[in-house]
Tab-separated table of C-alpha atoms and ligand atoms in Angstrom:
chain	number	residue	atom	x	y	z
A	40	UNK	CA	148.666	258.288	51.159
A	41	UNK	CA	151.398	255.847	50.257
A	42	UNK	CA	150.918	253.503	47.371
A	43	UNK	CA	152.747	251.285	44.956
A	44	UNK	CA	152.781	248.274	42.668
A	45	UNK	CA	154.118	244.916	43.791
A	46	UNK	CA	154.578	242.057	41.341
A	47	UNK	CA	154.428	238.441	42.462
A	48	UNK	CA	156.721	236.286	40.314
A	49	UNK	CA	158.220	232.811	40.476
A	50	UNK	CA	158.160	229.360	38.926
A	51	UNK	CA	154.818	227.734	38.110
A	52	UNK	CA	152.858	226.247	41.005
A	53	UNK	CA	154.737	227.938	43.861
A	54	UNK	CA	151.565	229.610	45.162
A	55	UNK	CA	151.549	233.112	43.614
A	56	UNK	CA	147.811	233.221	43.002
A	57	UNK	CA	147.122	231.676	46.403
A	58	UNK	CA	149.152	234.497	47.961
A	59	UNK	CA	147.191	237.142	46.080
A	60	UNK	CA	143.919	235.663	47.340
A	61	UNK	CA	145.282	235.395	50.830
A	62	UNK	CA	146.308	239.071	50.889
A	63	UNK	CA	142.911	240.171	49.580
A	64	UNK	CA	140.971	237.691	51.751
A	65	UNK	CA	138.950	236.993	48.606
A	66	UNK	CA	139.123	234.327	45.983
A	67	UNK	CA	139.983	236.424	42.941
A	68	UNK	CA	142.751	234.542	41.138
A	69	UNK	CA	142.269	230.907	40.182
A	70	UNK	CA	144.615	228.294	41.624
A	71	UNK	CA	145.228	224.602	41.011
A	72	UNK	CA	147.760	221.874	41.788
A	73	UNK	CA	148.772	221.891	38.080
A	74	UNK	CA	151.483	224.201	36.760
A	75	UNK	CA	150.660	227.063	34.383
A	76	UNK	CA	147.235	227.754	35.801
A	77	UNK	CA	147.533	231.539	35.537
A	78	UNK	CA	147.642	232.857	31.968
A	79	UNK	CA	147.202	236.589	32.433
A	80	UNK	CA	148.517	239.140	34.863
A	81	UNK	CA	145.826	240.174	37.325
A	82	UNK	CA	145.945	243.104	39.678
A	83	UNK	CA	144.505	242.768	43.162
A	84	UNK	CA	144.080	245.952	45.171
A	85	UNK	CA	144.750	245.970	48.904
A	86	UNK	CA	143.677	249.033	50.880
A	87	UNK	CA	144.432	250.227	54.367
A	88	UNK	CA	143.682	253.622	55.867
A	89	UNK	CA	146.836	255.294	54.523
A	90	UNK	CA	148.042	252.714	52.052
A	91	UNK	CA	147.072	251.334	48.690
A	92	UNK	CA	149.043	248.344	47.433
A	93	UNK	CA	148.411	246.997	43.969
A	94	UNK	CA	149.580	243.379	43.743
A	95	UNK	CA	150.212	241.914	40.296
A	96	UNK	CA	149.796	238.136	40.007
A	97	UNK	CA	151.663	236.682	37.027
A	98	UNK	CA	152.012	233.413	35.094
A	99	UNK	CA	154.814	231.143	36.320
A	100	UNK	CA	158.222	231.777	34.776
A	101	UNK	CA	159.810	228.690	33.200
A	102	UNK	CA	161.997	227.613	30.296
A	103	UNK	CA	159.377	227.709	27.554
A	104	UNK	CA	158.858	224.667	25.334
A	105	UNK	CA	155.688	225.841	23.614
A	106	UNK	CA	154.286	229.027	22.114
A	107	UNK	CA	151.999	229.279	25.093
A	108	UNK	CA	154.962	228.982	27.435
A	109	UNK	CA	156.691	231.875	25.721
A	110	UNK	CA	153.567	233.958	25.976
A	111	UNK	CA	153.219	233.224	29.695
A	112	UNK	CA	156.828	234.202	30.384
A	113	UNK	CA	156.442	237.393	28.400
A	114	UNK	CA	153.538	238.452	30.566
A	115	UNK	CA	155.435	237.736	33.755
A	116	UNK	CA	158.457	239.696	32.490
A	117	UNK	CA	156.249	242.666	31.609
A	118	UNK	CA	155.025	242.698	35.180
A	119	UNK	CA	158.570	243.389	36.368
A	120	UNK	CA	158.511	246.785	34.713
A	121	UNK	CA	156.746	249.715	36.311
A	122	UNK	CA	156.496	248.153	39.754
A	123	UNK	CA	158.009	249.422	42.998
A	124	UNK	CA	158.972	246.077	44.433
A	125	UNK	CA	159.104	242.454	43.343
A	126	UNK	CA	158.101	239.425	45.408
A	127	UNK	CA	160.041	236.366	44.253
A	128	UNK	CA	158.070	233.396	45.499
A	129	UNK	CA	159.584	229.936	45.916
A	130	UNK	CA	158.141	226.658	47.139
A	131	UNK	CA	160.212	225.462	50.138
A	132	UNK	CA	159.302	221.847	49.449
A	133	UNK	CA	161.020	221.967	46.056
A	134	UNK	CA	164.771	221.881	45.842
A	135	UNK	CA	166.529	224.874	44.403
A	136	UNK	CA	167.185	224.152	40.765
A	137	UNK	CA	167.629	225.428	37.236
A	138	UNK	CA	164.120	226.850	37.251
A	139	UNK	CA	164.992	229.174	40.132
A	140	UNK	CA	168.255	230.175	38.500
A	141	UNK	CA	166.338	231.121	35.370
A	142	UNK	CA	164.168	233.534	37.393
A	143	UNK	CA	167.077	234.872	39.434
A	144	UNK	CA	169.001	235.680	36.246
A	145	UNK	CA	166.045	237.698	35.072
A	146	UNK	CA	165.749	239.483	38.433
A	147	UNK	CA	169.384	240.479	38.327
A	148	UNK	CA	168.701	242.499	35.178
A	149	UNK	CA	166.142	244.768	36.849
A	150	UNK	CA	167.015	247.498	39.250
A	151	UNK	CA	164.256	246.980	41.828
A	152	UNK	CA	164.014	245.799	45.392
A	153	UNK	CA	163.379	242.043	45.426
A	154	UNK	CA	161.900	240.245	48.421
A	155	UNK	CA	162.365	236.485	48.600
A	156	UNK	CA	159.229	234.753	49.844
A	157	UNK	CA	159.645	231.165	50.994
A	158	UNK	CA	156.150	229.757	50.637
A	159	UNK	CA	154.455	226.567	51.886
A	160	UNK	CA	156.284	226.523	55.223
A	161	UNK	CA	153.333	224.548	56.607
A	162	UNK	CA	154.737	221.585	54.671
A	163	UNK	CA	158.234	221.435	56.187
A	164	UNK	CA	159.816	221.143	59.606
A	165	UNK	CA	161.074	224.393	61.087
A	166	UNK	CA	164.715	223.280	61.211
A	167	UNK	CA	164.738	222.779	57.424
A	168	UNK	CA	164.024	226.457	56.838
A	169	UNK	CA	167.322	228.051	57.783
A	170	UNK	CA	169.443	225.979	55.352
A	171	UNK	CA	166.979	226.926	52.593
A	172	UNK	CA	167.314	230.604	53.403
A	173	UNK	CA	171.100	230.322	53.305
A	174	UNK	CA	170.987	228.551	49.948
A	175	UNK	CA	168.972	231.306	48.325
A	176	UNK	CA	170.782	234.142	50.066
A	177	UNK	CA	174.045	232.897	48.564
A	178	UNK	CA	172.660	233.379	45.064
A	179	UNK	CA	171.267	236.874	45.168
A	180	UNK	CA	171.238	239.876	47.427
A	181	UNK	CA	167.582	239.912	48.389
A	182	UNK	CA	166.324	243.022	50.152
A	183	UNK	CA	164.308	240.888	52.558
A	184	UNK	CA	163.616	237.209	53.105
A	185	UNK	CA	160.205	236.245	54.484
A	186	UNK	CA	158.890	232.704	55.097
A	187	UNK	CA	155.106	232.335	54.792
A	188	UNK	CA	152.273	229.927	54.227
A	189	UNK	CA	149.967	231.570	51.702
A	190	UNK	CA	147.427	228.810	52.183
A	191	UNK	CA	147.242	229.156	55.974
A	192	UNK	CA	147.821	232.927	55.935
A	193	UNK	CA	150.826	232.402	58.141
A	194	UNK	CA	153.073	235.507	58.253
A	195	UNK	CA	151.128	237.215	55.437
A	196	UNK	CA	150.275	240.140	57.706
A	197	UNK	CA	153.972	240.548	58.456
A	198	UNK	CA	154.691	240.618	54.726
A	199	UNK	CA	152.181	243.464	54.310
A	200	UNK	CA	153.842	245.396	57.131
A	201	UNK	CA	157.274	244.979	55.558
A	202	UNK	CA	155.948	246.114	52.187
A	203	UNK	CA	154.723	249.378	53.688
A	204	UNK	CA	158.222	250.750	53.766
A	205	UNK	CA	158.556	250.247	50.010
A	206	UNK	CA	155.444	252.267	49.235
A	207	UNK	CA	155.969	255.843	48.138
A	208	UNK	CA	154.082	259.102	48.656
A	209	UNK	CA	151.719	258.888	45.814
A	210	UNK	CA	148.211	258.941	44.527
A	211	UNK	CA	145.466	256.437	45.020
A	212	UNK	CA	145.307	254.456	41.801
A	213	UNK	CA	141.925	252.862	42.436
A	214	UNK	CA	138.709	253.645	44.306
A	215	UNK	CA	138.273	251.971	47.698
A	216	UNK	CA	135.602	249.574	46.490
A	217	UNK	CA	137.620	248.325	43.546
A	218	UNK	CA	139.332	245.010	44.161
A	219	UNK	CA	140.802	244.303	40.719
A	220	UNK	CA	141.495	245.713	37.268
A	221	UNK	CA	140.027	242.770	35.369
A	222	UNK	CA	136.457	242.614	34.099
A	223	UNK	CA	133.490	240.695	35.433
A	224	UNK	CA	133.571	238.563	32.277
A	225	UNK	CA	137.190	237.666	32.868
A	226	UNK	CA	136.580	236.640	36.487
A	227	UNK	CA	133.628	234.449	35.508
A	228	UNK	CA	135.484	232.735	32.664
A	229	UNK	CA	138.442	232.097	34.962
A	230	UNK	CA	136.299	230.409	37.622
A	231	UNK	CA	134.996	228.047	34.948
A	232	UNK	CA	138.508	227.422	33.588
A	233	UNK	CA	139.735	226.638	37.106
A	234	UNK	CA	137.242	223.808	37.448
A	235	UNK	CA	138.336	222.377	34.095
A	236	UNK	CA	141.920	222.549	35.368
A	237	UNK	CA	141.136	220.829	38.630
A	238	UNK	CA	138.744	218.160	37.352
A	239	UNK	CA	140.412	216.969	34.138
A	240	UNK	CA	143.614	215.036	33.514
A	241	UNK	CA	147.017	216.588	33.102
A	242	UNK	CA	147.045	216.984	29.319
A	243	UNK	CA	143.517	218.346	28.927
A	244	UNK	CA	143.348	221.797	30.529
A	245	UNK	CA	146.202	223.522	28.743
A	246	UNK	CA	144.346	223.650	25.449
A	247	UNK	CA	141.075	224.824	26.959
A	248	UNK	CA	139.905	228.426	26.843
A	249	UNK	CA	136.739	229.917	28.321
A	250	UNK	CA	134.770	232.892	27.096
A	251	UNK	CA	131.683	234.541	28.528
A	252	UNK	CA	128.901	234.820	25.950
A	253	UNK	CA	126.732	237.115	28.057
A	254	UNK	CA	125.813	238.069	31.594
A	255	UNK	CA	122.244	239.121	32.319
A	256	UNK	CA	122.182	241.104	35.548
A	257	UNK	CA	119.026	240.909	37.630
A	258	UNK	CA	118.471	242.602	40.981
A	259	UNK	CA	119.355	239.584	43.110
A	260	UNK	CA	120.704	237.194	40.526
A	261	UNK	CA	122.812	236.772	37.411
A	262	UNK	CA	122.153	234.648	34.335
A	263	UNK	CA	125.499	233.681	32.888
A	264	UNK	CA	126.389	231.943	29.612
A	265	UNK	CA	129.922	230.656	29.148
A	266	UNK	CA	131.572	228.826	26.244
A	267	UNK	CA	134.289	226.289	26.944
A	268	UNK	CA	136.391	226.038	23.812
A	269	UNK	CA	138.620	223.107	22.937
A	270	UNK	CA	140.737	222.274	19.913
A	271	UNK	CA	139.543	218.740	19.201
A	272	UNK	CA	136.445	216.580	19.400
A	273	UNK	CA	137.741	214.085	21.923
A	274	UNK	CA	138.412	216.877	24.408
A	275	UNK	CA	134.837	217.972	23.977
A	276	UNK	CA	133.758	214.461	24.971
A	277	UNK	CA	136.018	214.516	28.040
A	278	UNK	CA	134.691	217.862	29.206
A	279	UNK	CA	131.076	216.842	28.773
A	280	UNK	CA	131.777	213.498	30.452
A	281	UNK	CA	129.684	210.363	30.575
A	282	UNK	CA	126.034	211.385	30.486
A	283	UNK	CA	127.098	215.000	31.034
A	284	UNK	CA	128.563	214.232	34.458
A	285	UNK	CA	131.772	216.249	34.026
A	286	UNK	CA	130.184	219.409	32.682
A	287	UNK	CA	127.645	219.217	35.481
A	288	UNK	CA	130.371	219.095	38.104
A	289	UNK	CA	132.301	221.936	36.463
A	290	UNK	CA	129.098	223.980	36.495
A	291	UNK	CA	128.198	223.282	40.106
A	292	UNK	CA	131.631	224.158	41.454
A	293	UNK	CA	132.089	227.226	39.241
A	294	UNK	CA	128.661	228.540	40.167
A	295	UNK	CA	129.540	228.391	43.871
A	296	UNK	CA	132.688	230.463	43.316
A	297	UNK	CA	130.902	233.000	41.135
A	298	UNK	CA	128.141	233.372	43.717
A	299	UNK	CA	130.770	233.791	46.422
A	300	UNK	CA	132.537	236.516	44.505
A	301	UNK	CA	129.531	238.554	43.412
A	302	UNK	CA	127.282	237.800	46.404
A	303	UNK	CA	124.325	237.011	44.153
A	304	UNK	CA	122.413	233.932	43.075
A	305	UNK	CA	123.852	232.655	39.797
A	306	UNK	CA	122.320	230.617	36.993
A	307	UNK	CA	125.230	229.266	35.014
A	308	UNK	CA	124.846	227.859	31.502
A	309	UNK	CA	127.874	226.144	30.009
A	310	UNK	CA	128.450	225.207	26.366
A	311	UNK	CA	131.351	223.181	25.003
A	312	UNK	CA	132.541	224.045	21.511
A	313	UNK	CA	135.379	222.909	19.319
A	314	UNK	CA	137.458	225.540	17.650
A	315	UNK	CA	136.019	224.711	14.214
A	316	UNK	CA	132.541	225.741	15.446
A	317	UNK	CA	133.783	228.789	17.282
A	318	UNK	CA	133.407	232.138	15.603
A	319	UNK	CA	136.354	233.770	17.260
A	320	UNK	CA	139.283	231.577	16.380
A	321	UNK	CA	141.727	234.453	16.777
A	322	UNK	CA	140.694	235.105	20.377
A	323	UNK	CA	141.081	231.438	21.241
A	324	UNK	CA	144.541	231.266	19.723
A	325	UNK	CA	145.545	234.505	21.405
A	326	UNK	CA	144.563	233.136	24.781
A	327	UNK	CA	146.792	230.147	24.209
A	328	UNK	CA	149.599	232.392	23.062
A	329	UNK	CA	149.356	231.092	19.513
A	330	UNK	CA	148.297	234.243	17.755
A	331	UNK	CA	150.211	234.875	14.584
A	332	UNK	CA	151.288	238.492	14.548
B	455	GTP	N1	150.512	223.437	51.571
B	455	GTP	C1	150.482	224.590	50.903
B	455	GTP	N2	150.040	224.600	49.631
B	455	GTP	C2	150.015	225.787	48.984
B	455	GTP	C3	150.453	226.997	49.588
B	455	GTP	N3	150.320	227.984	48.686
B	455	GTP	C4	149.824	227.412	47.574
B	455	GTP	N4	149.625	226.086	47.736
B	455	GTP	C5	149.111	225.114	46.739
B	455	GTP	O1	149.995	225.066	45.643
B	455	GTP	C6	149.271	224.837	44.428
B	455	GTP	C7	149.613	225.909	43.411
B	455	GTP	O2	149.109	227.153	43.862
B	455	GTP	P1	148.856	228.365	42.861
B	455	GTP	O3	148.511	229.546	43.702
B	455	GTP	O4	147.905	227.971	41.779
B	455	GTP	O5	150.318	228.535	42.247
B	455	GTP	P2	150.838	229.603	41.162
B	455	GTP	O6	152.214	229.962	41.552
B	455	GTP	O7	149.858	230.710	41.019
B	455	GTP	O8	150.873	228.690	39.845
B	455	GTP	P3	150.833	229.145	38.274
B	455	GTP	O9	149.691	230.075	38.088
B	455	GTP	O10	150.624	227.866	37.573
B	455	GTP	O11	152.164	229.757	37.990
B	455	GTP	C8	147.804	224.827	44.808
B	455	GTP	O12	147.389	223.481	44.937
B	455	GTP	C9	147.777	225.540	46.161
B	455	GTP	O13	146.710	225.147	46.995
B	455	GTP	C10	150.909	226.941	50.968
B	455	GTP	O14	151.295	227.936	51.578
B	455	GTP	N5	150.904	225.722	51.553
B	456	MG	MG1	148.791	231.369	39.394
């Protein structure tokens, strides 16, 4: 049995969570066209007959301007420790800039194999790829360079095959039927948060947190209660929407994802609360990286 930990790092929005889902062939991590979607590291476990690979999805690394930004970076940096290999993901449609240099500087301080993944190749012409590769290769001595499309699963199988040689003779960290290290409650709250991210305007989702109140498990169904917590009244209005239209849409879409993940019928009950009515202010602040320690 060969196994190992592989962290997926890079700037926000490059497709890290999409890659994790693509490797697992399951929607586990939430994704959105807005940066800073992922707030917590999530492990996704990929098994083959003689291999176990534990992928660690991380928040996007960026020059932090807010407390939350600092918190997100910290989590991503933590994920560089205790792993066997690092996947540095970049978006080939973006030009190489300060943001990449910021990550590369960090990578140069760790003594680990780093594989450069050029993602979103479905969006560019083939002849644009080689100059990109050369640009990055001039900056850092990557152990491998692999172009992929996480969205279309293009070359993802090849990536897995390459990673096999970085796995070491080791134990199985997780049982075969375990796909992640995060809890059911976390997965459910994330699916709801994803819909808030996708459906609301740019400035709204970053101050929204979601928390599962309870899950009642029945034989073929689940009754789920989730609180959506915001920091001000006008956000509450936006999330509820005119005549409840927004909250209804969030609920419908989130329910579909939750049903898809757990393979059960789901009854989803959503509540929107402002922080002043929420009992667990500390937990809300912690999620936004604002906890005072
Ligand atoms: N065309 C195309 N789009 C992609 C690809 N991979 C990801 N995307 C899109 O890029 C956007 C960002 O994807 P995410 O997976 O959320 O990116 P991330 O790196 O996890 O972002 P953060 O969590 O914010 O750091 C989403 O709209 C994805 O659908 C790809 O290979 N091709
Ligand atoms: Mg992400």
